[in-house]
Amino acid sequence: DAMVIQNPRYQVTQFGKPVTLSCSQTLNHNVMYWYQQKSSQAPKLLFHYYDKDFNNEADTPDNFQSRRPNTSFCFLDIRSPGLGDAAMYLCATSRVVGTQYFGPGTRLTVL
Amino acid sequence: GESVGLHLPTLSVQEGDNSIINCAYSNSASDYFIWYKQESGKGPQFIIDIRSNMDKRQGQRVTVLLNKTVKHLSLQIAATQPGDSAVYFCAAQETSGSRLTFGEGTQLTVNP
């Protein structure tokens, strides 16, 4: 059974058109993460939530925002996608300290 | 700060051989280490983990070795199968936080 679910799996948007990616989890984990991954590079952490506390990475562009309305759901909003934002976006969850479990990812294409 | 790196970007083995993927880390405060497998178009999948109070941990066909003295860990895959072909990432974490630091990734290719 899927524990970390991401929707959609593939998203196509136009340059500058806002897009929202969603993540849900059935693990009841406190922490939820959003990563960006390009090509075969390592995942790059954008931000994470510890319960409702939002933690932004220093180099995450302002173009990227996130919402966590409850324990189970977390959203990634890209306000004005550029060509350089085309990537795989990964959601992960964990307890406070411990293994992070990843979802299948959303492949974002920007036209 | 922490950096985690892999010694080889690619590794090609014959089916049935054993594979060894290496990883070095720099932060001596790292005390939890994870290996992930990522197949093309999928999210990273947890394989095995190890805490710093251990130097070896075994799973099904996989073994992780940790050498804290030289800040090195390795992933050994026994009897490698075509389904093991993927990119493998090591990641390190400090007790004090939940952030993972990932290595660059090694592409493992298993030839039939």
CSV table of C-alpha atoms in Angstrom, one decimal:
chain,number,residue,atom,x,y,z
A,1,ASP,CA,0.0,0.0,0.0
A,2,ALA,CA,1.3,3.4,-0.9
A,3,MET,CA,2.4,5.4,2.1
A,4,VAL,CA,3.5,8.6,0.4
A,5,ILE,CA,1.3,9.6,-2.5
A,6,GLN,CA,2.0,12.3,-4.9
A,7,ASN,CA,-0.4,13.8,-7.5
A,8,PRO,CA,-0.2,14.2,-10.3
A,9,ARG,CA,2.7,12.0,-11.4
A,10,TYR,CA,3.2,14.1,-14.5
A,11,GLN,CA,2.4,17.8,-14.7
A,12,VAL,CA,2.8,20.0,-17.8
A,13,THR,CA,2.5,23.8,-17.4
A,14,GLN,CA,3.3,26.9,-19.4
A,15,PHE,CA,6.0,29.3,-18.6
A,16,GLY,CA,4.7,31.6,-15.9
A,17,LYS,CA,1.5,29.7,-15.2
A,18,PRO,CA,1.1,28.8,-11.5
A,19,VAL,CA,1.1,25.1,-10.6
A,20,THR,CA,0.4,23.1,-7.5
A,21,LEU,CA,1.7,19.7,-6.6
A,22,SER,CA,0.3,17.7,-3.8
A,23,CYS,CA,1.5,15.1,-1.4
A,24,SER,CA,-0.3,13.0,1.1
A,25,GLN,CA,0.9,10.4,3.6
A,26,THR,CA,-0.6,7.6,5.6
A,27,LEU,CA,2.3,7.2,8.0
A,28,ASN,CA,1.2,10.0,10.4
A,29,HIS,CA,4.7,11.4,10.4
A,30,ASN,CA,5.5,14.8,11.9
A,31,VAL,CA,7.9,15.9,9.2
A,32,MET,CA,7.1,16.4,5.5
A,33,TYR,CA,9.7,17.5,3.0
A,34,TRP,CA,9.8,18.8,-0.6
A,35,TYR,CA,12.8,18.1,-2.8
A,36,GLN,CA,13.7,19.1,-6.3
A,37,GLN,CA,15.7,16.6,-8.4
A,38,LYS,CA,17.2,17.3,-11.8
A,39,SER,CA,18.6,14.6,-14.1
A,40,SER,CA,20.4,12.0,-12.0
A,41,GLN,CA,21.5,14.6,-9.4
A,42,ALA,CA,20.9,14.1,-5.7
A,43,PRO,CA,17.6,15.5,-4.4
A,44,LYS,CA,17.8,19.1,-3.3
A,45,LEU,CA,15.8,20.1,-0.2
A,46,LEU,CA,13.5,23.0,-0.8
A,47,PHE,CA,11.8,23.2,2.6
A,48,HIS,CA,10.2,21.0,5.2
A,49,TYR,CA,7.5,21.2,7.8
A,50,TYR,CA,7.9,20.0,11.4
A,51,ASP,CA,4.2,19.7,12.2
A,52,LYS,CA,3.0,23.1,11.3
A,53,ASP,CA,6.4,24.8,11.6
A,54,PHE,CA,7.7,25.8,8.2
A,55,ASN,CA,11.5,25.6,7.5
A,56,ASN,CA,12.7,27.1,4.3
A,57,GLU,CA,16.2,26.4,2.9
A,58,ALA,CA,18.2,29.5,2.4
A,59,ASP,CA,18.7,29.0,-1.3
A,60,THR,CA,15.1,28.1,-2.2
A,61,PRO,CA,13.7,30.7,-4.6
A,62,ASP,CA,10.8,32.8,-3.5
A,63,ASN,CA,8.9,31.4,-6.5
A,64,PHE,CA,8.4,28.2,-4.4
A,65,GLN,CA,6.0,28.1,-1.6
A,66,SER,CA,4.3,25.4,0.5
A,67,ARG,CA,1.2,24.7,2.5
A,68,ARG,CA,0.5,22.0,5.0
A,69,PRO,CA,-3.2,22.2,6.0
A,70,ASN,CA,-3.1,19.1,8.2
A,71,THR,CA,-0.8,16.2,9.1
A,72,SER,CA,-1.6,14.2,6.1
A,73,PHE,CA,-1.3,16.7,3.3
A,74,CYS,CA,1.3,19.1,2.0
A,75,PHE,CA,1.3,21.2,-1.2
A,76,LEU,CA,4.1,22.7,-3.3
A,77,ASP,CA,3.1,25.9,-5.1
A,78,ILE,CA,5.2,27.3,-7.9
A,79,ARG,CA,4.0,30.8,-8.5
A,80,SER,CA,5.6,31.5,-11.9
A,81,PRO,CA,7.4,28.5,-13.3
A,82,GLY,CA,10.4,29.1,-15.4
A,83,LEU,CA,12.1,26.7,-17.8
A,84,GLY,CA,14.7,26.0,-15.1
A,85,ASP,CA,12.0,24.7,-12.7
A,86,ALA,CA,11.4,21.7,-14.9
A,87,ALA,CA,12.4,18.8,-12.7
A,88,MET,CA,11.2,15.9,-10.6
A,89,TYR,CA,9.6,17.0,-7.4
A,90,LEU,CA,9.8,14.6,-4.5
A,91,CYS,CA,7.8,14.6,-1.3
A,92,ALA,CA,9.1,12.7,1.7
A,93,THR,CA,8.0,12.1,5.3
A,94,SER,CA,9.7,11.1,8.5
A,95,ARG,CA,9.4,11.1,12.2
A,96,VAL,CA,11.4,13.8,13.9
A,97,VAL,CA,14.6,11.9,13.5
A,98,GLY,CA,14.9,8.9,11.3
A,99,THR,CA,14.4,7.5,7.8
A,100,GLN,CA,12.7,9.6,5.2
A,101,TYR,CA,10.2,7.8,3.0
A,102,PHE,CA,9.8,9.2,-0.4
A,103,GLY,CA,6.8,9.4,-2.7
A,104,PRO,CA,7.0,8.4,-6.4
A,105,GLY,CA,7.6,12.0,-7.5
A,106,THR,CA,5.9,14.4,-9.9
A,107,ARG,CA,7.7,15.1,-13.1
A,108,LEU,CA,7.1,18.8,-14.0
A,109,THR,CA,7.5,20.0,-17.6
A,110,VAL,CA,7.5,23.7,-18.4
A,111,LEU,CA,6.7,24.7,-21.9
B,1,GLY,CA,29.2,21.8,6.8
B,2,GLU,CA,28.4,18.3,5.8
B,3,SER,CA,29.2,16.9,2.4
B,4,VAL,CA,28.6,13.3,1.4
B,5,GLY,CA,30.2,12.0,-1.8
B,6,LEU,CA,30.5,8.8,-3.7
B,7,HIS,CA,33.7,7.5,-5.1
B,8,LEU,CA,32.5,6.3,-8.4
B,9,PRO,CA,29.6,7.8,-10.5
B,10,THR,CA,29.0,4.6,-12.5
B,11,LEU,CA,29.5,0.9,-11.7
B,12,SER,CA,28.9,-1.9,-14.2
B,13,VAL,CA,28.8,-5.5,-13.0
B,14,GLN,CA,27.8,-8.9,-14.4
B,15,GLU,CA,24.7,-10.6,-13.2
B,16,GLY,CA,25.5,-12.8,-10.3
B,17,ASP,CA,28.5,-10.8,-9.2
B,18,ASN,CA,28.7,-8.9,-5.9
B,19,SER,CA,28.6,-5.1,-6.1
B,20,ILE,CA,30.2,-2.6,-3.8
B,21,ILE,CA,29.2,1.0,-3.8
B,22,ASN,CA,31.2,3.4,-1.7
B,23,CYS,CA,30.4,6.7,0.1
B,24,ALA,CA,32.5,9.2,2.1
B,25,TYR,CA,31.1,11.8,4.5
B,26,SER,CA,32.8,14.7,6.1
B,27,ASN,CA,30.7,15.6,9.2
B,28,SER,CA,31.8,13.6,12.2
B,29,ALA,CA,28.5,14.6,13.9
B,30,SER,CA,26.6,12.4,11.4
B,31,ASP,CA,25.3,9.4,13.3
B,32,TYR,CA,22.7,7.9,11.0
B,33,PHE,CA,23.2,6.8,7.5
B,34,ILE,CA,20.8,5.5,4.8
B,35,TRP,CA,21.1,4.0,1.4
B,36,TYR,CA,18.5,4.7,-1.2
B,37,LYS,CA,17.8,3.0,-4.5
B,38,GLN,CA,16.3,5.1,-7.2
B,39,GLU,CA,15.0,3.6,-10.4
B,40,SER,CA,14.4,5.7,-13.5
B,41,GLY,CA,11.3,7.9,-13.1
B,42,LYS,CA,10.7,6.8,-9.5
B,43,GLY,CA,11.3,8.2,-6.1
B,44,PRO,CA,14.2,7.0,-3.9
B,45,GLN,CA,13.4,3.8,-2.2
B,46,PHE,CA,14.8,3.0,1.3
B,47,ILE,CA,17.2,0.0,1.2
B,48,ILE,CA,19.0,-0.2,4.5
B,49,ASP,CA,20.2,2.1,7.3
B,50,ILE,CA,22.9,2.0,10.0
B,51,ARG,CA,23.5,4.0,13.1
B,52,SER,CA,27.0,5.2,14.2
B,53,ASN,CA,27.1,2.7,17.1
B,54,MET,CA,27.3,-0.1,14.6
B,55,ASP,CA,29.8,-1.0,12.0
B,56,LYS,CA,27.9,-3.5,10.0
B,57,ARG,CA,24.3,-4.2,9.2
B,58,GLN,CA,22.8,-6.9,7.0
B,59,GLY,CA,19.6,-7.1,5.1
B,60,GLN,CA,18.3,-9.3,2.4
B,61,ARG,CA,21.2,-9.5,-0.1
B,62,VAL,CA,22.5,-6.1,1.1
B,63,THR,CA,25.1,-5.2,3.7
B,64,VAL,CA,26.1,-1.8,4.8
B,65,LEU,CA,29.5,-1.2,6.4
B,66,LEU,CA,30.4,1.9,8.4
B,67,ASN,CA,34.0,2.9,9.2
B,68,LYS,CA,33.7,6.0,11.4
B,69,THR,CA,37.5,6.3,11.7
B,70,VAL,CA,37.8,7.3,8.0
B,71,LYS,CA,34.2,8.5,7.6
B,72,HIS,CA,33.3,5.9,5.0
B,73,LEU,CA,30.4,3.7,4.3
B,74,SER,CA,29.7,1.1,1.7
B,75,LEU,CA,26.8,-0.8,0.3
B,76,GLN,CA,27.4,-4.4,-0.7
B,77,ILE,CA,24.9,-6.2,-2.9
B,78,ALA,CA,25.2,-9.9,-3.2
B,79,ALA,CA,24.4,-11.8,-6.3
B,80,THR,CA,23.5,-8.7,-8.2
B,81,GLN,CA,20.4,-9.0,-10.4
B,82,PRO,CA,19.2,-7.0,-13.4
B,83,GLY,CA,16.5,-5.5,-11.1
B,84,ASP,CA,19.2,-4.0,-9.0
B,85,SER,CA,20.1,-1.6,-11.9
B,86,ALA,CA,19.4,1.9,-10.5
B,87,VAL,CA,21.1,5.0,-9.1
B,88,TYR,CA,22.1,4.5,-5.5
B,89,PHE,CA,22.4,7.4,-3.0
B,90,CYS,CA,23.9,7.4,0.4
B,91,ALA,CA,22.6,10.0,2.9
B,92,ALA,CA,23.7,11.1,6.3
B,93,GLN,CA,21.9,12.7,9.2
B,94,GLU,CA,22.8,14.2,12.5
B,95,THR,CA,20.9,13.3,15.6
B,96,SER,CA,20.1,17.0,16.3
B,97,GLY,CA,18.1,17.4,13.1
B,98,SER,CA,16.1,15.8,10.5
B,99,ARG,CA,17.9,17.1,7.4
B,100,LEU,CA,19.5,14.5,5.2
B,101,THR,CA,22.7,15.3,3.3
B,102,PHE,CA,22.8,13.2,0.1
B,103,GLY,CA,25.7,12.0,-1.9
B,104,GLU,CA,25.9,12.4,-5.6
B,105,GLY,CA,24.7,9.0,-6.6
B,106,THR,CA,26.2,6.0,-8.3
B,107,GLN,CA,24.6,4.5,-11.4
B,108,LEU,CA,24.7,0.7,-11.1
B,109,THR,CA,24.3,-1.2,-14.3
B,110,VAL,CA,23.9,-5.0,-14.2
B,111,ASN,CA,24.8,-6.8,-17.4
B,112,PRO,CA,23.0,-10.1,-18.1
